[in-house]
mmCIF file of N, CA and C in Angstrom:
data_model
loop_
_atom_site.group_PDB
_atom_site.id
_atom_site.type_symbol
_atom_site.label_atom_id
_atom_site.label_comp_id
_atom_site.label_asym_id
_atom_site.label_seq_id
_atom_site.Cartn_x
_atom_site.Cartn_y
_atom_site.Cartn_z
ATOM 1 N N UNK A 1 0.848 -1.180 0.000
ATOM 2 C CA UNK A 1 0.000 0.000 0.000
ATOM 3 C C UNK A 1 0.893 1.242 0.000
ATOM 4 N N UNK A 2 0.725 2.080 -0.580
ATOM 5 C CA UNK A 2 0.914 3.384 -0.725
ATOM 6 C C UNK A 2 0.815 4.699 0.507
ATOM 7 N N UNK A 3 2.378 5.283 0.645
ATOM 8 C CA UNK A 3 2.246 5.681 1.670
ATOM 9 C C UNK A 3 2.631 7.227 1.894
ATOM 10 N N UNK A 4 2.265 8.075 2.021
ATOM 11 C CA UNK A 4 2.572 9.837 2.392
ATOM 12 C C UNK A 4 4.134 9.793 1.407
ATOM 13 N N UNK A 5 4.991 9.044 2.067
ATOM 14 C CA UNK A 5 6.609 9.511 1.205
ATOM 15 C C UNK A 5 6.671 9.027 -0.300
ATOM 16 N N UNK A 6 5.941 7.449 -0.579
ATOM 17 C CA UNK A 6 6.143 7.087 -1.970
ATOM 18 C C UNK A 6 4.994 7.795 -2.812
ATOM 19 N N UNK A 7 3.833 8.235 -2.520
ATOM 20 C CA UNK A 7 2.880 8.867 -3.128
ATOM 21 C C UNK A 7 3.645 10.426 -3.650
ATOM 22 N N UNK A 8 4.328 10.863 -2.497
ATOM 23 C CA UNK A 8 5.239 12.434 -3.095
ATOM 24 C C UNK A 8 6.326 12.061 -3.970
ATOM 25 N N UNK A 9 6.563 11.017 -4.102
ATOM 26 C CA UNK A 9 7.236 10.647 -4.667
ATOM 27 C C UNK A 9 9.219 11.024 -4.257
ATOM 28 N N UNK A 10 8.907 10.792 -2.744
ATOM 29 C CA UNK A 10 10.034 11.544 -1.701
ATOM 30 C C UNK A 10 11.482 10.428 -1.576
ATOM 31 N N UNK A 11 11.330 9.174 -2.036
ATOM 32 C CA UNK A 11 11.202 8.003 -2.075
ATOM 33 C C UNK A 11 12.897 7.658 -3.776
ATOM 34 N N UNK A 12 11.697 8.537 -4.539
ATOM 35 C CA UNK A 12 12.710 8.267 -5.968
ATOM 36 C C UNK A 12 13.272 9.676 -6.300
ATOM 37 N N UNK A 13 13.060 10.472 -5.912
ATOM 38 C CA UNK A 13 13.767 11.702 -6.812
ATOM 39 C C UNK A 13 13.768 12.861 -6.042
ATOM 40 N N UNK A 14 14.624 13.825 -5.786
ATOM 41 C CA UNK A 14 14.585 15.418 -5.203
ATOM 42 C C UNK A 14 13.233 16.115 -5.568
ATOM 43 N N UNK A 15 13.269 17.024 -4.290
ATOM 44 C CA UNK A 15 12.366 18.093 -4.651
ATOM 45 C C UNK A 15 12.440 18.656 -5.946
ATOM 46 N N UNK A 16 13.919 19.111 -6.486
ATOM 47 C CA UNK A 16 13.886 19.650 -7.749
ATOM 48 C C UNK A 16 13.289 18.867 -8.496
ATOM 49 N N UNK A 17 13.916 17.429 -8.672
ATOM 50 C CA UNK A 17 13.239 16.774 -9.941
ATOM 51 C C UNK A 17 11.589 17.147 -10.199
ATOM 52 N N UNK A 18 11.487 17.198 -8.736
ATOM 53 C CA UNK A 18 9.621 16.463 -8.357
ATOM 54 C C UNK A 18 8.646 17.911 -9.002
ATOM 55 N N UNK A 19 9.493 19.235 -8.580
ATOM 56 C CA UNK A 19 9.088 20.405 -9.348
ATOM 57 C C UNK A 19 9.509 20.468 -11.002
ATOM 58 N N UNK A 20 10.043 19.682 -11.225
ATOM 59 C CA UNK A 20 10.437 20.006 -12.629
ATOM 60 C C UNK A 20 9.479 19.294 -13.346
ATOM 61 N N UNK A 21 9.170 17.908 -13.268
ATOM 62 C CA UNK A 21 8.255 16.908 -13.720
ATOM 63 C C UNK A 21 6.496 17.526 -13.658
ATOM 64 N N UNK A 22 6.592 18.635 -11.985
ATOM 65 C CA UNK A 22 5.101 19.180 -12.323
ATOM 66 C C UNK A 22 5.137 19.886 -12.921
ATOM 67 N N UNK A 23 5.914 20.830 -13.047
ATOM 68 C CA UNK A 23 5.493 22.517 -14.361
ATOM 69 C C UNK A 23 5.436 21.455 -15.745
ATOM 70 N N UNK A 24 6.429 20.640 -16.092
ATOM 71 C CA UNK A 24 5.991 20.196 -17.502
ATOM 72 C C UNK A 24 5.590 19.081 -17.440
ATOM 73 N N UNK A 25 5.351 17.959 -17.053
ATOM 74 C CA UNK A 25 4.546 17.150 -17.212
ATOM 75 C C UNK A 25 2.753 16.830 -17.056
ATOM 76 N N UNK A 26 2.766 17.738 -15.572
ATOM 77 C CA UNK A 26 1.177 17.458 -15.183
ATOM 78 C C UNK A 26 0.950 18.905 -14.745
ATOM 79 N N UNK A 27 0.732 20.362 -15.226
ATOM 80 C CA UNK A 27 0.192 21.607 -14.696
ATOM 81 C C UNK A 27 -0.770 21.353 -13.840
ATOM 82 N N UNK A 28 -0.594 22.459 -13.268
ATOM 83 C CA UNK A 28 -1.820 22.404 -11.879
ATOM 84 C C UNK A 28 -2.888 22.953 -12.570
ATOM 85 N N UNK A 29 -4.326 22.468 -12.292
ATOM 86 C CA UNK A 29 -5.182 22.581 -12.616
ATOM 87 C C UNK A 29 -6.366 22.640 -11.096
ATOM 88 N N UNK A 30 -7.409 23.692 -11.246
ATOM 89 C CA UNK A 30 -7.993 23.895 -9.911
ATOM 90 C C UNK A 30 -8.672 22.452 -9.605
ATOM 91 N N UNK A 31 -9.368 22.205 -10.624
ATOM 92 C CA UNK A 31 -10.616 21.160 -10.330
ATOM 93 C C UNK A 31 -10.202 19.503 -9.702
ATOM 94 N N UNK A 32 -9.061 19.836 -10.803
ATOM 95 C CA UNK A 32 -8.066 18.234 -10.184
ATOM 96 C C UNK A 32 -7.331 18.397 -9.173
ATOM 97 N N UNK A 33 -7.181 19.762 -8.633
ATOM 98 C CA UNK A 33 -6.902 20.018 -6.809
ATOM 99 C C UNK A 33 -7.670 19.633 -5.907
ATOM 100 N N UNK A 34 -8.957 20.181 -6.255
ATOM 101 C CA UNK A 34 -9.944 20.056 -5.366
ATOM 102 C C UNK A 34 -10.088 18.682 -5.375
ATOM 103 N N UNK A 35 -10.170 17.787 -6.250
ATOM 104 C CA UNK A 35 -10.826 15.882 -6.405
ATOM 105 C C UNK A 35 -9.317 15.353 -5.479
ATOM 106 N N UNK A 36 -8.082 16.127 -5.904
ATOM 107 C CA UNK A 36 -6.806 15.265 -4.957
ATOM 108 C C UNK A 36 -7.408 15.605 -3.702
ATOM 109 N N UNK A 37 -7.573 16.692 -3.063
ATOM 110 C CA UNK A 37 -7.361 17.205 -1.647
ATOM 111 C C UNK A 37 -8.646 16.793 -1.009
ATOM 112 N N UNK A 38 -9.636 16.057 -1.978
ATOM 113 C CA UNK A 38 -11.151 15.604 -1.349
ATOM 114 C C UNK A 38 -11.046 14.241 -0.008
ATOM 115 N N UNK A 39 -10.388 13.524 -0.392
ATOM 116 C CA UNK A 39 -10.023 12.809 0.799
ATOM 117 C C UNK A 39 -9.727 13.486 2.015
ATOM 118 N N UNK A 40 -8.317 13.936 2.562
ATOM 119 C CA UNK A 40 -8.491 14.293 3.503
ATOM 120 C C UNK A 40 -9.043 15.834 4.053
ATOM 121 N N UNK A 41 -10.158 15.993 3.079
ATOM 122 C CA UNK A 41 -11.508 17.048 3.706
ATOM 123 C C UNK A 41 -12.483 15.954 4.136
ATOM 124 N N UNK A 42 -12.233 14.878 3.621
ATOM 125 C CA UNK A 42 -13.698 14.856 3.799
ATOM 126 C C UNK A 42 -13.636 12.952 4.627
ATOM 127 N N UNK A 43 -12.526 13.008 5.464
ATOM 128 C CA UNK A 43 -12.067 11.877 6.013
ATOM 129 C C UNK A 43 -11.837 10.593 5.192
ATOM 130 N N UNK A 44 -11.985 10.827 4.157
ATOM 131 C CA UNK A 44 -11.159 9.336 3.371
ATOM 132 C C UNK A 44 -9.867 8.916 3.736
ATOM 133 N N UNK A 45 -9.504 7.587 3.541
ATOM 134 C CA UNK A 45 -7.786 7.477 3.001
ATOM 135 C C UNK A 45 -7.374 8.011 2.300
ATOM 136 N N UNK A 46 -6.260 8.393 2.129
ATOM 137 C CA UNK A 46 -5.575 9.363 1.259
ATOM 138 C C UNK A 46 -4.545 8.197 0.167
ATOM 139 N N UNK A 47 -5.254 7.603 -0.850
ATOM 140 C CA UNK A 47 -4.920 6.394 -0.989
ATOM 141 C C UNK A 47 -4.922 6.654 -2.720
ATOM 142 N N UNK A 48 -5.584 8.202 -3.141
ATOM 143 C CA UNK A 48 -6.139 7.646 -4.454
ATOM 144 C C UNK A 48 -4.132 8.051 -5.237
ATOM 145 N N UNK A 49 -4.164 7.841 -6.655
ATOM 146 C CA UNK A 49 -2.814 8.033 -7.643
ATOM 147 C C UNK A 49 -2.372 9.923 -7.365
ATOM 148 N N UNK A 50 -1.515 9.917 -7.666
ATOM 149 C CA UNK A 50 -0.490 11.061 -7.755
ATOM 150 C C UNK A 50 -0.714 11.645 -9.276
ATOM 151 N N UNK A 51 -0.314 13.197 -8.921
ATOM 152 C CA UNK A 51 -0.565 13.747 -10.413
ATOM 153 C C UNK A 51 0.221 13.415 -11.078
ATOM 154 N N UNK A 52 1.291 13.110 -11.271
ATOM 155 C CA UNK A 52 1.886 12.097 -12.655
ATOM 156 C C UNK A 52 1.622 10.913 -12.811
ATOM 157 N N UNK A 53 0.904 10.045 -11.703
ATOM 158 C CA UNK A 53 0.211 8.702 -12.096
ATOM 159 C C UNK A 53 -1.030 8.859 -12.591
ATOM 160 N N UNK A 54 -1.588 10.021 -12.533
ATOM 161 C CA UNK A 54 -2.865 10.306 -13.145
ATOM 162 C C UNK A 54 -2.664 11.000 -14.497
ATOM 163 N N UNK A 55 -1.681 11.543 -15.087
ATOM 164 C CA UNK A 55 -1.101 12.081 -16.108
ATOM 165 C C UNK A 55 -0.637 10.847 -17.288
ATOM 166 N N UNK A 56 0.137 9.758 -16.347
ATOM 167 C CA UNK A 56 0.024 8.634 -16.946
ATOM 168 C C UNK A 56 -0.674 7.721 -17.357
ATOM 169 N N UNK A 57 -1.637 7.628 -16.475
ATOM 170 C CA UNK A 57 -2.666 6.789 -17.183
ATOM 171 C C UNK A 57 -3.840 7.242 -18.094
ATOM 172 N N UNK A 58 -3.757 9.008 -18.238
ATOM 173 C CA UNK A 58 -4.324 9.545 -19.138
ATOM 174 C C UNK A 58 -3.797 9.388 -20.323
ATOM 175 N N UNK A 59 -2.560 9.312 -20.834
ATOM 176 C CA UNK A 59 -1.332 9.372 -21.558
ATOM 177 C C UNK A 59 -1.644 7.628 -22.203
ATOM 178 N N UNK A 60 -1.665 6.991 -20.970
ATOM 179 C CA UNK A 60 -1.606 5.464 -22.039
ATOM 180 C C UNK A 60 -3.078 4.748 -22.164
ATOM 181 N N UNK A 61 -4.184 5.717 -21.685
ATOM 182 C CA UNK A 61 -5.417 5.524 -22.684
ATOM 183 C C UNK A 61 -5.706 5.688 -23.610
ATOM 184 N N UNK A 62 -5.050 7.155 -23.922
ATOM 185 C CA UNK A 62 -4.959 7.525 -25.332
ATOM 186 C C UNK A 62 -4.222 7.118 -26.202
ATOM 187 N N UNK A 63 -2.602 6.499 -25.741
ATOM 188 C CA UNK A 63 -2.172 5.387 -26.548
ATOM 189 C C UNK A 63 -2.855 4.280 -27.161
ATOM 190 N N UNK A 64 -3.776 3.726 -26.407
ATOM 191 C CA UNK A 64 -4.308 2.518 -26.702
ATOM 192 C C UNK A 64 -5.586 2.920 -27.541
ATOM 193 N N UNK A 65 -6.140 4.169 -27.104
ATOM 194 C CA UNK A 65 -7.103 4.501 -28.168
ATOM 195 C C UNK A 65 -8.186 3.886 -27.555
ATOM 196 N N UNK A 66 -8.241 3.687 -26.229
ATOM 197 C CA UNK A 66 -9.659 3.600 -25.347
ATOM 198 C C UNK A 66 -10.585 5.063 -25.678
ATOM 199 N N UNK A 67 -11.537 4.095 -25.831
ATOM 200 C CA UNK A 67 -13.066 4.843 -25.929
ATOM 201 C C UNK A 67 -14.097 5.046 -24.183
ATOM 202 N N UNK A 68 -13.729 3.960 -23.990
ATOM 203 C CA UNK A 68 -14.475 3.521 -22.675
ATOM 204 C C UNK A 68 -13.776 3.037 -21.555
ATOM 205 N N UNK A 69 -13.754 3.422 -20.247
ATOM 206 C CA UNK A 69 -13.273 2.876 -19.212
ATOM 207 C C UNK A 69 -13.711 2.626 -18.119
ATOM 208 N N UNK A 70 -13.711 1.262 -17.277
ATOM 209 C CA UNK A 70 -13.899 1.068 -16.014
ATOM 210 C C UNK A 70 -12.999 1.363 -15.098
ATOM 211 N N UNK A 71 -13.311 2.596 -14.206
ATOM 212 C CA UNK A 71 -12.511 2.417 -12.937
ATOM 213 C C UNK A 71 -13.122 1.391 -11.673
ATOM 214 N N UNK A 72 -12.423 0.632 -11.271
ATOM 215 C CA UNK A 72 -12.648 -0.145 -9.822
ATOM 216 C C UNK A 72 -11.991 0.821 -8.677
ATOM 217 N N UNK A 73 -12.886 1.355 -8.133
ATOM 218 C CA UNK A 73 -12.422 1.782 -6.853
ATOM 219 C C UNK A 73 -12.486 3.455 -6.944
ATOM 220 N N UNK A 74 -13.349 4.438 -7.434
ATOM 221 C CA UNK A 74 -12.763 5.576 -8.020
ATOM 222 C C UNK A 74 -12.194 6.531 -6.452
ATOM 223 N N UNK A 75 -12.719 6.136 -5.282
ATOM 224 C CA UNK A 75 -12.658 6.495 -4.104
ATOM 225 C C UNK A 75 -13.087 8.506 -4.099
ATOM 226 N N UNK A 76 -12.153 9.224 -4.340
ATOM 227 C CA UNK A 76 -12.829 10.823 -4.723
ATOM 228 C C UNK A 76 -13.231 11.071 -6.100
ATOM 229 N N UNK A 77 -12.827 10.125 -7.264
ATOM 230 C CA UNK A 77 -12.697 10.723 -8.310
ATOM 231 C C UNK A 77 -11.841 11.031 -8.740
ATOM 232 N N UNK A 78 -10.176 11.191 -8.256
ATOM 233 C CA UNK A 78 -9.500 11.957 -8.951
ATOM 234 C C UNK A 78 -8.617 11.287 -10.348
ATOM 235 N N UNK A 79 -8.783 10.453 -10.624
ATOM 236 C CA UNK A 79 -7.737 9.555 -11.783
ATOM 237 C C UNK A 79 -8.953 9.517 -12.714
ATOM 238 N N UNK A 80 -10.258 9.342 -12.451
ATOM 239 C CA UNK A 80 -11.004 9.027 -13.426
ATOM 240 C C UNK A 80 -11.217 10.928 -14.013
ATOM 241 N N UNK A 81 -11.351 12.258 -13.101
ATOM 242 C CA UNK A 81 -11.747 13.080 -13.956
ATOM 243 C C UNK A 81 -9.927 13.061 -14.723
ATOM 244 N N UNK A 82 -9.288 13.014 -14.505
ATOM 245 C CA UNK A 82 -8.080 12.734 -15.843
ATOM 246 C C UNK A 82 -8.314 12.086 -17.052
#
């Protein structure tokens, strides 16, 4: 399970890297703030993907050229509004 340091991704790479990967890989966006930060408002686990794991799996749906998807588990929402 996934935990506060490997979710920041504190684990594999510097702060720098970790800022460099957000300005160009995954921009901040309000709405997909609010769906990350919905867990712990609203007492969930804080369990759901990271904005570059949610960047990624946006990235290799569209590789595959999915039309349709099942999420199992969407818990706030935040990987599925990606």
């Amino acid at each position: 399970m996934a935990d506060a340091d490997s979710r920041a991704g504190e684990r594999y790479a510097t702060p720098q890297i970790l800022e460099f990967a957000a300005r160009t890989h995954h921009p901040r966006d309000p709405r997909l703030d609010r769906a990350f930060e919905a867990p712990s408002r609203h007492g969930m686990p804080e369990i759901q993907v990271g904005p570059a794991e949610g960047r990624l799996l946006e990235m290799l749906l569209r590789f595959v050229g999915a039309r349709r998807v099942v999420e199992i588990g969407t818990l706030a929402g935040y990987s599925a509004l990606w």
